[in-house]
Structures are given as structure tokens and as C-alpha cells.
Coordinates of C-alpha atoms in Angstrom, one line a residue:
X189 CA -19.0 13.8 -4.3
X190 CA -15.5 15.1 -3.5
X191 CA -14.1 11.6 -3.6
X192 CA -14.7 11.5 -7.4
X193 CA -12.4 14.5 -8.0
X194 CA -8.8 13.7 -8.9
X195 CA -6.1 14.7 -6.5
X196 CA -4.9 17.2 -9.1
X197 CA -7.9 19.4 -8.2
X198 CA -8.3 21.2 -4.9
X199 CA -11.5 19.3 -4.1
X200 CA -9.7 15.9 -4.7
X201 CA -6.6 17.0 -2.8
X202 CA -8.6 18.3 0.2
X203 CA -10.5 15.0 0.4
X204 CA -7.2 13.0 0.2
X205 CA -5.5 15.1 2.8
X206 CA -8.3 15.2 5.3
X207 CA -9.5 11.6 5.0
X208 CA -7.9 9.3 7.6
X209 CA -5.5 6.9 5.9
X210 CA -6.1 3.2 6.2
X211 CA -5.0 1.7 9.5
X212 CA -4.4 -1.9 10.6
X213 CA -6.8 -3.6 13.0
X214 CA -6.3 -2.7 16.6
X215 CA -6.4 -5.1 19.6
X216 CA -9.9 -5.4 20.9
X217 CA -11.4 -4.1 17.7
X218 CA -14.3 -6.0 16.1
X219 CA -12.9 -8.3 13.4
X220 CA -13.4 -6.9 9.9
X221 CA -15.2 -8.8 7.2
X222 CA -13.4 -10.3 4.3
X223 CA -14.7 -7.5 2.1
X224 CA -13.5 -4.9 4.5
X225 CA -10.1 -6.5 4.7
X226 CA -9.8 -6.8 0.9
X227 CA -10.6 -3.1 0.6
X228 CA -8.0 -2.4 3.3
X229 CA -5.2 -4.3 1.6
X230 CA -6.1 -2.6 -1.7
X231 CA -5.6 0.9 -0.2
X232 CA -3.1 -0.2 2.5
X233 CA -0.8 1.9 4.7
X234 CA 2.0 4.2 3.8
X235 CA 5.2 3.0 5.4
X236 CA 7.7 5.6 6.3
X237 CA 11.0 5.1 4.4
X238 CA 14.3 6.9 4.7
X239 CA 13.4 8.9 1.6
X240 CA 10.1 10.1 3.2
X241 CA 11.9 11.2 6.3
X242 CA 14.6 13.0 4.4
X243 CA 12.0 14.8 2.2
X244 CA 9.8 15.8 5.1
X245 CA 12.8 17.3 7.0
X246 CA 14.1 19.1 3.9
X247 CA 10.6 20.5 2.9
X248 CA 10.0 21.8 6.4
X249 CA 13.5 23.5 6.5
X250 CA 13.2 25.1 3.0
X251 CA 9.6 26.4 3.7
X252 CA 11.0 28.2 6.7
X253 CA 14.1 29.4 4.8
X254 CA 12.0 30.9 2.0
X255 CA 9.1 32.2 4.1
X256 CA 10.1 35.9 3.8
X257 CA 11.9 35.7 0.5
X258 CA 9.9 37.7 -2.1
X259 CA 12.3 39.1 -4.7
X260 CA 13.7 35.9 -6.2
X261 CA 12.5 32.3 -6.4
X262 CA 12.7 30.3 -3.2
X263 CA 14.9 27.3 -2.8
X264 CA 13.3 24.1 -4.2
X265 CA 13.6 20.4 -4.1
X266 CA 13.8 17.6 -6.7
X267 CA 12.9 14.0 -5.8
X268 CA 14.5 11.7 -8.3
X269 CA 15.1 8.0 -8.8
X270 CA 14.0 5.0 -10.9
X271 CA 10.4 3.9 -11.5
X272 CA 8.6 2.2 -8.6
X273 CA 11.0 3.7 -6.0
X274 CA 8.2 5.5 -4.1
X275 CA 8.7 9.0 -5.3
X276 CA 5.0 9.9 -5.7
X277 CA 4.1 8.2 -2.5
X278 CA 6.7 10.3 -0.7
X279 CA 5.5 13.5 -2.4
X280 CA 1.9 12.8 -1.4
X281 CA 2.7 11.8 2.1
X282 CA 4.7 15.0 2.7
X283 CA 2.0 17.1 1.1
X284 CA -0.7 15.7 3.3
X285 CA 1.5 16.3 6.4
X286 CA 2.0 19.9 5.4
X287 CA -1.7 20.4 4.7
X288 CA -2.7 19.0 8.1
X289 CA -0.1 20.8 10.0
X290 CA -1.1 24.1 8.5
X291 CA -4.8 23.6 9.0
X292 CA -4.1 22.5 12.6
X293 CA -2.2 25.7 13.3
X294 CA -4.7 28.0 11.6
X295 CA -8.2 26.4 11.8
X296 CA -10.8 27.6 9.2
X297 CA -13.4 29.9 10.8
X298 CA -17.0 28.6 10.5
X299 CA -18.7 29.6 7.2
X300 CA -15.4 30.1 5.4
X301 CA -13.9 28.1 2.6
X302 CA -11.3 25.5 3.6
X303 CA -7.7 26.7 3.4
X304 CA -5.5 25.9 0.5
X305 CA -1.9 25.4 1.7
X306 CA -0.8 22.8 -0.8
X307 CA -1.1 22.4 -4.6
X308 CA -0.4 19.1 -6.5
X309 CA 0.1 19.3 -10.3
X310 CA 1.1 16.7 -12.9
X311 CA 3.2 17.7 -15.8
X312 CA 1.1 16.6 -18.9
X313 CA 2.7 14.5 -21.6
X314 CA 4.5 16.7 -24.2
X315 CA 4.0 19.7 -22.0
X316 CA 3.8 23.1 -23.5
X317 CA 3.6 26.4 -21.6
X318 CA -0.2 26.5 -22.4
X319 CA -1.0 23.0 -21.2
X320 CA 1.2 23.3 -18.1
X321 CA -0.5 26.6 -17.1
X322 CA -3.8 24.9 -17.7
X323 CA -2.9 22.2 -15.1
X324 CA -2.1 24.9 -12.6
X325 CA -5.4 26.7 -13.3
X326 CA -7.4 23.5 -13.2
X327 CA -6.2 22.7 -9.7
X328 CA -7.9 25.8 -8.2
X329 CA -10.7 25.9 -10.8
X330 CA -9.5 29.1 -12.3
X331 CA -11.7 30.0 -15.3
X332 CA -9.9 30.4 -18.6
X333 CA -11.2 31.1 -22.1
X334 CA -9.7 30.5 -25.5
X335 CA -9.5 34.3 -25.9
X336 CA -7.1 34.7 -23.0
X337 CA -3.4 35.1 -23.8
X338 CA -0.7 33.0 -22.2
X339 CA 0.3 36.0 -20.1
X340 CA -3.3 36.6 -18.9
X341 CA -3.7 33.0 -17.8
X342 CA -0.3 33.1 -16.0
X343 CA -1.3 36.3 -14.3
X344 CA -4.5 34.8 -13.2
X345 CA -2.7 31.6 -11.8
X346 CA -0.1 33.6 -9.9
X347 CA -2.7 36.0 -8.4
X348 CA -5.1 33.3 -7.4
X349 CA -2.4 31.0 -5.9
X350 CA -1.0 33.9 -3.8
X351 CA -4.4 35.0 -2.7
X352 CA -5.3 31.4 -1.7
X353 CA -2.2 31.2 0.4
X354 CA -0.6 28.3 -1.4
X355 CA 2.6 27.5 0.6
X356 CA 3.8 24.3 -1.1
X357 CA 3.6 23.4 -4.8
X358 CA 4.2 19.7 -5.6
X359 CA 4.9 19.0 -9.3
X360 CA 5.0 15.4 -10.3
X361 CA 6.3 13.7 -13.6
X362 CA 8.8 16.6 -14.1
X363 CA 10.8 14.3 -16.4
X364 CA 8.2 14.9 -19.1
X365 CA 9.6 18.4 -19.6
X366 CA 12.1 18.5 -22.5
X367 CA 13.8 21.9 -22.7
X368 CA 15.6 20.8 -25.9
X369 CA 12.4 21.3 -27.9
X370 CA 10.9 24.7 -28.5
X371 CA 7.6 24.0 -26.7
X372 CA 9.5 22.2 -23.9
X373 CA 11.8 25.2 -23.5
X374 CA 8.8 27.5 -23.2
X375 CA 7.2 25.2 -20.6
X376 CA 10.5 25.2 -18.6
X377 CA 10.7 29.0 -18.8
X378 CA 7.0 29.2 -17.6
X379 CA 7.8 27.0 -14.7
X380 CA 10.8 29.3 -13.7
X381 CA 8.4 32.3 -14.0
X382 CA 5.9 30.6 -11.7
X383 CA 8.5 29.8 -9.1
X384 CA 9.5 33.5 -9.0
X385 CA 5.9 34.9 -8.8
X386 CA 4.1 32.3 -6.6
X387 CA 5.1 32.7 -2.9
X388 CA 5.5 29.0 -2.3
X389 CA 8.2 26.3 -2.0
X390 CA 8.3 24.1 -5.1
X391 CA 9.0 20.4 -4.9
X392 CA 9.5 18.4 -8.1
X393 CA 9.5 14.6 -8.6
X394 CA 10.5 12.6 -11.7
X395 CA 12.2 9.5 -13.0
X396 CA 16.0 9.9 -13.1
X397 CA 15.8 13.6 -13.5
X398 CA 19.6 14.2 -13.6
X399 CA 19.8 12.0 -16.8
X400 CA 17.1 14.1 -18.6
X401 CA 17.6 17.3 -20.6
X402 CA 16.3 19.2 -17.6
X403 CA 19.7 19.5 -16.1
X404 CA 21.5 20.5 -19.4
X405 CA 22.2 23.9 -20.8
X406 CA 21.5 27.3 -19.2
X407 CA 18.0 26.3 -18.0
X408 CA 19.4 23.2 -16.4
X409 CA 22.1 25.2 -14.7
X410 CA 19.5 27.5 -13.2
X411 CA 17.4 24.6 -11.9
X412 CA 20.4 22.8 -10.5
X413 CA 21.6 26.0 -8.8
X414 CA 18.3 26.4 -7.0
X415 CA 17.1 22.9 -6.2
X416 CA 18.3 20.4 -3.7
X417 CA 18.4 16.8 -5.0
X418 CA 16.9 14.0 -3.0
X419 CA 17.4 10.5 -4.4
X420 CA 14.6 8.1 -3.8
X421 CA 16.3 4.9 -4.9
X422 CA 16.0 1.2 -4.2
X423 CA 16.4 0.4 -0.5
X424 CA 19.7 -1.3 0.3
X425 CA 19.6 -4.7 2.0
X426 CA 22.2 -3.3 4.5
X427 CA 23.4 0.2 5.4
X428 CA 26.2 0.1 8.0
X429 CA 24.7 -1.7 11.0
X430 CA 21.2 -1.1 9.9
X431 CA 18.9 -3.2 7.6
X432 CA 16.5 -0.6 6.1
X433 CA 14.8 -3.1 3.7
X434 CA 14.1 -5.6 6.4
X435 CA 12.7 -2.8 8.6
X436 CA 10.2 -1.8 5.9
X437 CA 9.2 -5.5 5.5
X438 CA 8.6 -5.7 9.2
X439 CA 6.4 -2.6 9.1
X440 CA 4.4 -3.9 6.2
X441 CA 3.9 -7.3 7.9
X442 CA 2.8 -5.6 11.1
X443 CA 0.1 -3.8 9.1
X444 CA -1.4 -7.0 7.6
X445 CA -4.9 -8.0 8.6
X446 CA -4.8 -11.8 8.1
X447 CA -6.3 -14.3 10.5
X448 CA -3.5 -17.0 10.4
X449 CA -0.4 -15.2 9.3
X450 CA 2.7 -15.9 11.5
X451 CA 4.6 -12.8 12.5
X452 CA 8.2 -12.8 11.4
X453 CA 7.6 -14.9 8.3
X454 CA 8.2 -12.1 5.8
X455 CA 11.4 -10.6 7.5
X456 CA 12.9 -14.1 7.4
X457 CA 12.6 -14.0 3.6
X458 CA 14.3 -10.5 3.4
X459 CA 17.0 -11.7 1.0
X460 CA 14.5 -13.3 -1.4
X461 CA 12.2 -10.2 -1.2
X462 CA 15.1 -7.9 -1.9
X463 CA 16.2 -9.9 -4.9
X464 CA 12.6 -10.3 -6.1
X465 CA 11.9 -6.6 -6.0
X466 CA 15.4 -5.2 -6.6
X467 CA 14.8 -3.2 -3.4
X468 CA 12.0 -1.0 -4.9
X469 CA 9.5 0.0 -2.3
X470 CA 6.7 0.2 -4.9
X471 CA 7.3 -3.4 -6.1
X472 CA 7.6 -4.7 -2.5
X473 CA 4.4 -3.1 -1.3
X474 CA 2.5 -4.4 -4.4
X475 CA 3.9 -7.9 -3.9
X476 CA 2.8 -8.0 -0.2
X477 CA -0.6 -6.5 -0.9
X478 CA -1.3 -8.9 -3.7
X479 CA -0.2 -11.8 -1.5
X480 CA -2.5 -10.7 1.3
X481 CA -5.5 -10.4 -1.1
X482 CA -4.7 -13.8 -2.5
X483 CA -4.6 -15.3 1.0
X484 CA -8.0 -13.8 1.9
X485 CA -9.5 -15.0 -1.4
X486 CA -8.2 -18.6 -1.1
X487 CA -9.0 -18.8 2.6
X488 CA -5.4 -19.6 3.7
X489 CA -5.2 -16.2 5.5
X490 CA -1.4 -16.3 5.6
X491 CA 1.5 -15.4 3.3
X492 CA 4.2 -17.9 2.6
X493 CA 7.1 -17.9 0.2
X494 CA 5.0 -20.2 -2.0
X495 CA 2.3 -17.5 -2.0
X496 CA 4.9 -14.8 -3.0
X497 CA 6.4 -17.0 -5.8
X498 CA 3.0 -17.5 -7.4
X499 CA 2.5 -13.7 -7.9
X500 CA 3.6 -12.0 -11.1
X501 CA 4.9 -8.5 -10.5
X502 CA 5.6 -5.5 -12.6
X503 CA 8.0 -6.0 -15.5
X504 CA 10.9 -4.3 -13.8
X505 CA 10.7 -6.5 -10.7
X506 CA 10.3 -9.7 -12.9
X507 CA 13.4 -8.7 -14.8
X508 CA 15.3 -8.3 -11.6
X509 CA 14.1 -11.8 -10.5
X510 CA 15.3 -13.4 -13.7
X511 CA 18.7 -15.0 -13.1
X512 CA 21.6 -13.6 -15.2
X513 CA 22.9 -16.1 -17.7
X514 CA 26.4 -16.1 -19.1
X515 CA 26.8 -16.0 -22.8
X516 CA 28.6 -19.0 -24.2
X517 CA 32.2 -18.3 -25.1
X518 CA 33.0 -18.2 -28.7
X519 CA 35.6 -20.8 -29.8
X520 CA 38.9 -19.3 -30.9

């Protein structure tokens, strides 16, 4: 079954991109069972955030900009920010949109293999040039042997990616690359080589990338000179006359499938939710999903502040929730 393939393989990506995402219950629709609603809140919807909108616009523009650029590496993008800020969610959402837009424009003829417009690769821990190339090869199922040299594997990857028509390469966990080590430097050089030889737009995502060795030295200068930086940080409670965090809370609440939840309850607690999650979209989504699942399991079918208080979140969110205490002054 394709559903069992990870998203870092073509079969898994194709299943992810072409499977309709979860959707809230529609008016007039037959009520879903508790089991169906538990499954729905487990998967849940992807709410568009300012970072997703910015990334989508930038990717579309850069893909057009680099469409006919063949002699040098095309312009790239780096999505950076703290953990639980929604970087991977944004990356996957934009990748799925690109995949569907391409297949809609150029449908696959009957009897032909599905098109491959997007690749999604994870940088492995302690990445070396060999293990990183292996991840690229694994995505398209490119056969490799122990007798093949690094150059031969790289040639096979570049040839196959170009033949398959890959247009967008998404590389996640880029902060795992450390060019200050010998193996890390070789992996970074390989990545530069791939960006010049594969005719696609590259988009990277990682935790606080600008604070890592990736942006230092000659290699860092080359990357910084080619890549546009998009920060996917915590959502502010207020931005000018807008309230982006409250807007996201409202969208999440509208997507709930609970029998007795009162609309407007969660937006009224926007200050508490912002303090509780430090504005991180990942922590906020997890908190509301867990609260919804709890409400279904205990039969209350509604989310209250008491429900939210009873849930223990990730360590980062719990640290943000903990009140700051002053150190006692030392007597003179």
C-alpha cells in the first residue's frame, strides 16, 4: 500500500499530495461517529499562516525566475525559525500545492507513470556526502550499489531527477549540516553541486539556520548569496491593526467537530493561548487538537479554559507558561 511509504519516497509523497486533506464537517452532512471525529482531530486541518502565504508566493516567483536558467544554480529559499513554529508544515503545504498545480496543468496520459514535479528529502543526522546522496536516490528509488563511487551516484541522481522533471526540491532539517567538519563540508559541497546540476528550485528548512555554521565561511557566503530567507517565527499577538494569532485561533476553532462547543470560546482566550504556547503555531495546534480529543473521550464535547489547563504540552510551551520568578537580592 502506498500509504505505508514515507513521504521521503516518491510513492509516499504522491499519496500525501493527492489524498484530500482532512476537512471539517459541512452543514447537512451526516454526523460523524466518535471514532471518525477522533481520527479527524488526530490528522486535522492545515491552517494558512502568514509564513505559508509568504512561502507560497516566494516559491511561485522563484520557480518562474529560474525556469530558463541552466548555466548556474537557480535562486533558492531558506525557511528558518525556532522549533514548533510550523516550518515543516509550511514546506509540505507549499509542496503539495505545487504538485497539484503541475499535475492539473499537465495531466498524466492514461497508461503512463504519474508525474514527479516535487521531491522531499530529509537531511540525515551527521550527514555525509554519501548519506545525503543516498537520501536523494531513495526518494526516486534509484538503484545504487556499494561498488558505485560517489561521483557515479551523484551522476545517477542528477540524470534521473532531470529526466523525471523534478521542478521543486524541498530539503528539511538543513540545520543538521555542519560545514565546519570534514564530512559536513563535503555534504555541503555536494548540495551546492546538486543545485547547479538539477534543473529545479531548491527550498530548505531548518531550525534557526542563521545561527548555525551553514552561514559562516566561504560556503555560508555562497548560500547566503543565493538564498532568500523566510522567517517562520512565533505569531505575534498583534501586528499593527491586525491580530494574526487570534485569526489562527478562529480558523482552528471553526474546523473543530465537537457537538457542544460554543463558537467564540477560544478566541476569547487569545491572551492565555498566546502566553501558553509562546505564539508557536505547532504548540497551539497540538493544544487544541488534544483538547478536542479529550472533549470527545470524556463526553463533554466542548473545549473550555479548564480543558486547556489540564493538558500538558511540549517542553518549550510548558517553559513559556511557567511564570518568571525574580531572584532574591543578595544583602550588601
